[in-house]
CSV table of C-alpha atoms in Angstrom, one decimal:
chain,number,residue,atom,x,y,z
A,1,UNK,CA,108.8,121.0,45.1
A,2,UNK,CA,111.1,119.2,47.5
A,3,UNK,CA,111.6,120.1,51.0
A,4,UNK,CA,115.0,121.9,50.7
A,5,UNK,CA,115.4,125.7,49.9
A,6,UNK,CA,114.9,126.4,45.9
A,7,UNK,CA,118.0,126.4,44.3
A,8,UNK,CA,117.1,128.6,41.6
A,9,UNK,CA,117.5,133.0,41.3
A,10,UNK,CA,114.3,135.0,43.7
A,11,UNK,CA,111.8,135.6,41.0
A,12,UNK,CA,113.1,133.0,38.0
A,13,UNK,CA,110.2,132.4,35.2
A,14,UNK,CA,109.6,128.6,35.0
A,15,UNK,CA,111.7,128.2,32.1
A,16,UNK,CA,114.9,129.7,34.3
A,17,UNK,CA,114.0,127.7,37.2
A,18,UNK,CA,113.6,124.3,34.8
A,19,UNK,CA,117.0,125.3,33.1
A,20,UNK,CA,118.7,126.0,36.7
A,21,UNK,CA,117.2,122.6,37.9
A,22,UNK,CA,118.6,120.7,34.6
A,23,UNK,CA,122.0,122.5,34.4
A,24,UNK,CA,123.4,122.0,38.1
A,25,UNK,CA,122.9,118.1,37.7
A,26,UNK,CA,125.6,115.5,37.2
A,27,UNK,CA,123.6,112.5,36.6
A,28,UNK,CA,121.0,112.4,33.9
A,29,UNK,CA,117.4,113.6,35.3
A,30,UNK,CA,113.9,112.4,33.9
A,31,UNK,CA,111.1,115.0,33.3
A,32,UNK,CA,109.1,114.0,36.3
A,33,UNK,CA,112.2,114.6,38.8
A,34,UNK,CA,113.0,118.0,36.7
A,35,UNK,CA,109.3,119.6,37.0
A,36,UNK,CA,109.1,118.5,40.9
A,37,UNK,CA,112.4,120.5,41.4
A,38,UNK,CA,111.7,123.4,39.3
A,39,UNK,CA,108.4,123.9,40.8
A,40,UNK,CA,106.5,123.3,37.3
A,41,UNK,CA,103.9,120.4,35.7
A,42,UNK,CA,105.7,118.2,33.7
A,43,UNK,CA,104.1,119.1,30.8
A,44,UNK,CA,105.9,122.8,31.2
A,45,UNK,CA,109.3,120.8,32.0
A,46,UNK,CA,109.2,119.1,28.5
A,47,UNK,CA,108.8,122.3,26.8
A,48,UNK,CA,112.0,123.8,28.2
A,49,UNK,CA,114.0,120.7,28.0
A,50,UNK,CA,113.1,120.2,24.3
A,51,UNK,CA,113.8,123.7,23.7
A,52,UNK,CA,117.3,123.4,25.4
A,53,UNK,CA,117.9,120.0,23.6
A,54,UNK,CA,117.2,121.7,19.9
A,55,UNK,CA,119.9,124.5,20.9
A,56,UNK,CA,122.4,122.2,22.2
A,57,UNK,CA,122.2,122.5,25.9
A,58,UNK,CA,121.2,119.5,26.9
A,59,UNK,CA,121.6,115.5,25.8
A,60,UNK,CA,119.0,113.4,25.9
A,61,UNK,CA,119.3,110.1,27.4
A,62,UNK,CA,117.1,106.7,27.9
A,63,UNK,CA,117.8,105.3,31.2
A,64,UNK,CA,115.8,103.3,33.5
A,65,UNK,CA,113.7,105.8,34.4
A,66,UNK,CA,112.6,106.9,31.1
A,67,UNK,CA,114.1,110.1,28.6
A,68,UNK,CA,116.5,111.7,31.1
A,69,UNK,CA,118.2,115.1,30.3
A,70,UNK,CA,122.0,116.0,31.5
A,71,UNK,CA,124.3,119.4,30.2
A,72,UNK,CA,125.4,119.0,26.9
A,73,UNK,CA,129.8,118.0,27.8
A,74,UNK,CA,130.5,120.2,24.6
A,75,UNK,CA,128.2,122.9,25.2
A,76,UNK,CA,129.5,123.1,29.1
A,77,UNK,CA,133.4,123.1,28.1
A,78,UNK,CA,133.2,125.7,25.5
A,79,UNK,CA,131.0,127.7,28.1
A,80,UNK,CA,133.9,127.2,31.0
A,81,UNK,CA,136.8,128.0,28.3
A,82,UNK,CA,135.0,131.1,27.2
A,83,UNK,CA,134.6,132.3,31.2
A,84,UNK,CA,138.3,131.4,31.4
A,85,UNK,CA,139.3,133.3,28.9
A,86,UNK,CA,137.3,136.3,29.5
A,87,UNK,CA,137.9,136.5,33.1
A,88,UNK,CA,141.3,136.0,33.5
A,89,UNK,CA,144.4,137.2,31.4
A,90,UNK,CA,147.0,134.8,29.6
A,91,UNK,CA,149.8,135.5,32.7
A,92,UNK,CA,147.3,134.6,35.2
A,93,UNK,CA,146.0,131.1,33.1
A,94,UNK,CA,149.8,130.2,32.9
A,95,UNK,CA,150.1,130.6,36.5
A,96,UNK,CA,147.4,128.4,37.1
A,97,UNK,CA,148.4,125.5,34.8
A,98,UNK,CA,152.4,125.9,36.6
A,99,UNK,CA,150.3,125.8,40.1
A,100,UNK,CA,148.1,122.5,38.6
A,101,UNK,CA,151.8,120.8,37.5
A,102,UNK,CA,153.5,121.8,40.8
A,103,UNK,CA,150.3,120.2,42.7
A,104,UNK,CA,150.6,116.8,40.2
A,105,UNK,CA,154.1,116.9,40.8
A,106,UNK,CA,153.9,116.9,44.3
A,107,UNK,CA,151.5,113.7,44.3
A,108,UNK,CA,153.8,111.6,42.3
A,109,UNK,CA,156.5,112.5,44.1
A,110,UNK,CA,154.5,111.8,47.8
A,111,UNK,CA,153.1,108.0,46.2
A,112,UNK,CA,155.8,107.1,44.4
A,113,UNK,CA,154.0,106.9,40.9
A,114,UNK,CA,154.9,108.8,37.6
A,115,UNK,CA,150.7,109.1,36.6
A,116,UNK,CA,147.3,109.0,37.8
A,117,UNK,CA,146.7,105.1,36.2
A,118,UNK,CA,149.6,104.2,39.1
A,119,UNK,CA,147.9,105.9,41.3
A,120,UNK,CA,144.8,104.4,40.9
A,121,UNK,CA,146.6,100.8,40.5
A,122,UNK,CA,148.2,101.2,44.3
A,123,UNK,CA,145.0,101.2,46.0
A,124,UNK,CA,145.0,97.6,45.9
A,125,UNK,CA,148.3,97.4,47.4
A,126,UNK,CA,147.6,95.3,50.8
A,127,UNK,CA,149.9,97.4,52.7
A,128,UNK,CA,147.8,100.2,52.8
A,129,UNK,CA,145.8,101.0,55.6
A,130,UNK,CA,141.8,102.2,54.9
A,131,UNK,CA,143.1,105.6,55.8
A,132,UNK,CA,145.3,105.3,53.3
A,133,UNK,CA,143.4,104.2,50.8
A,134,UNK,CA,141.0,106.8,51.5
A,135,UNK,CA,143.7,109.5,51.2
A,136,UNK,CA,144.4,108.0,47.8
A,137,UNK,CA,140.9,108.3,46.5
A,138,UNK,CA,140.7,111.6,47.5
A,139,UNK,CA,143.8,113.1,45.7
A,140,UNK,CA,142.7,110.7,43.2
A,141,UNK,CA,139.4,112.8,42.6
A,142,UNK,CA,141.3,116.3,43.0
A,143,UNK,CA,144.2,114.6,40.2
A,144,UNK,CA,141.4,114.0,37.9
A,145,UNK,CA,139.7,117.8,38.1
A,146,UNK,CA,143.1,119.1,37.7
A,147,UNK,CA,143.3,117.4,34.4
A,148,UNK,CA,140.1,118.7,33.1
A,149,UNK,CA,140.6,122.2,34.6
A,150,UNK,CA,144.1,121.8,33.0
A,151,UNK,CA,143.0,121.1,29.5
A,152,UNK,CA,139.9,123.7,29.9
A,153,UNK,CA,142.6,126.3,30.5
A,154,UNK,CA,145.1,125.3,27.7
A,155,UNK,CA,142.4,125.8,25.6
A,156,UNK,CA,141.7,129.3,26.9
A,157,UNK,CA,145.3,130.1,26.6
A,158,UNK,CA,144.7,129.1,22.8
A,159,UNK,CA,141.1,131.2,22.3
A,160,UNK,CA,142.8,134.1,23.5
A,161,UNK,CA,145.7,133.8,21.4
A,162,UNK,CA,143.9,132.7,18.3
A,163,UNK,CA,142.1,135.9,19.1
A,164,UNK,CA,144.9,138.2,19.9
A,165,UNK,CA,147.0,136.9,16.1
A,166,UNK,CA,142.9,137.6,14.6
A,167,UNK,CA,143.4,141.6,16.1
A,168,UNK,CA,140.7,141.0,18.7
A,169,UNK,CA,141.0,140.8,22.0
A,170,UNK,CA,137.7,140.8,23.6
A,171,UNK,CA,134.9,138.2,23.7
A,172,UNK,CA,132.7,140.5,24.5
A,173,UNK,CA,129.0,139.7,24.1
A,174,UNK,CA,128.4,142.2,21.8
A,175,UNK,CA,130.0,140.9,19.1
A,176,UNK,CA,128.2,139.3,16.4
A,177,UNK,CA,127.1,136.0,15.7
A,178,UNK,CA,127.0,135.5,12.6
A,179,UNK,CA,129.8,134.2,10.2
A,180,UNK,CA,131.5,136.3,7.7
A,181,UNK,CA,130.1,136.2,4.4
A,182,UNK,CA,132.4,136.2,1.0
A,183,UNK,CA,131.3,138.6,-1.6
């Protein structure tokens, strides 16, 4: 295990503490580096990532260092719409995609640029200082969250709709999983 503090739930079974591990990384991770983290042989690591692969959790990648492992992008969104939806109601989603299009708004109206491909483009600009430029690159980063935090909650305004015009209005986790059969 590394030096730092586990990063993984007090009393998590290897398998929670390899999918904790796996899960909270942004760059693909070989097996090796996933077992040392999670506190587990390798062999043990394998296991859960293969399981998590074969139910869609993960992607499988061949990098460098071998098979590496990141969160599925599909499984993820669908995870982070689903939480949106079920946490928050359709007033407060709207809200938040007027407070994300007040917040772009506000950038293109500060550097002079009518998207985020401008904004990118003027960091070359030789008139700008390094603090500029650094300025720029960091609203750059926030601009591009707000997209994907926009579009994650446009599609939670649609799941809850689609569910309200269905007659149901909770996602609860009791419901079943199965699909309706004809018949």
């Amino acid at each position: 295990m590394s030096e730092k503090e586990p990063r993984w739930p007090p009393g998590a079974d290897a398998a929670e503490r390899v999918r904790h591990v796996v899960l909270t990384q942004t760059e693909p991770q070989n097996a090796g580096w996933i077992a040392t983290e999670a506190d587990v042989s390798r062999d043990t690591a394998v296991k859960y990532l293969n399981r998590m692969v074969d139910q869609g959790d993960l992607e499988v990648t061949e990098t460098a260092e071998g098979t590496c492992y990141k969160p599925d992008s599909i499984t993820q969104l669908l995870r982070e719409v689903r939480q949106l939806a079920e946490e928050h109601t359709l007033d407060e989603l709207t809200q938040e995609l007027n407070a994300i299009g007040d917040e772009i708004d506000g950038w293109k109206e500060r550097f002079g640029v009518d998207s985020l491909a401008e904004l990118r483009k003027s960091i070359g600009s030789e008139v700008l200082t390094s603090k500029d430029r650094h300025e720029r690159l960091e609203v750059i980063e926030e601009w591009e969250y707000n997209v994907e935090i926009r579009e994650s909650i446009q599609l939670a305004i649609s799941l809850k709709s689609s569910l309200s015009t269905l007659g149901t209005d909770s996602l609860s986790s009791g419901s079943s999983t199965t699909l309706p059969q004809e018949g």
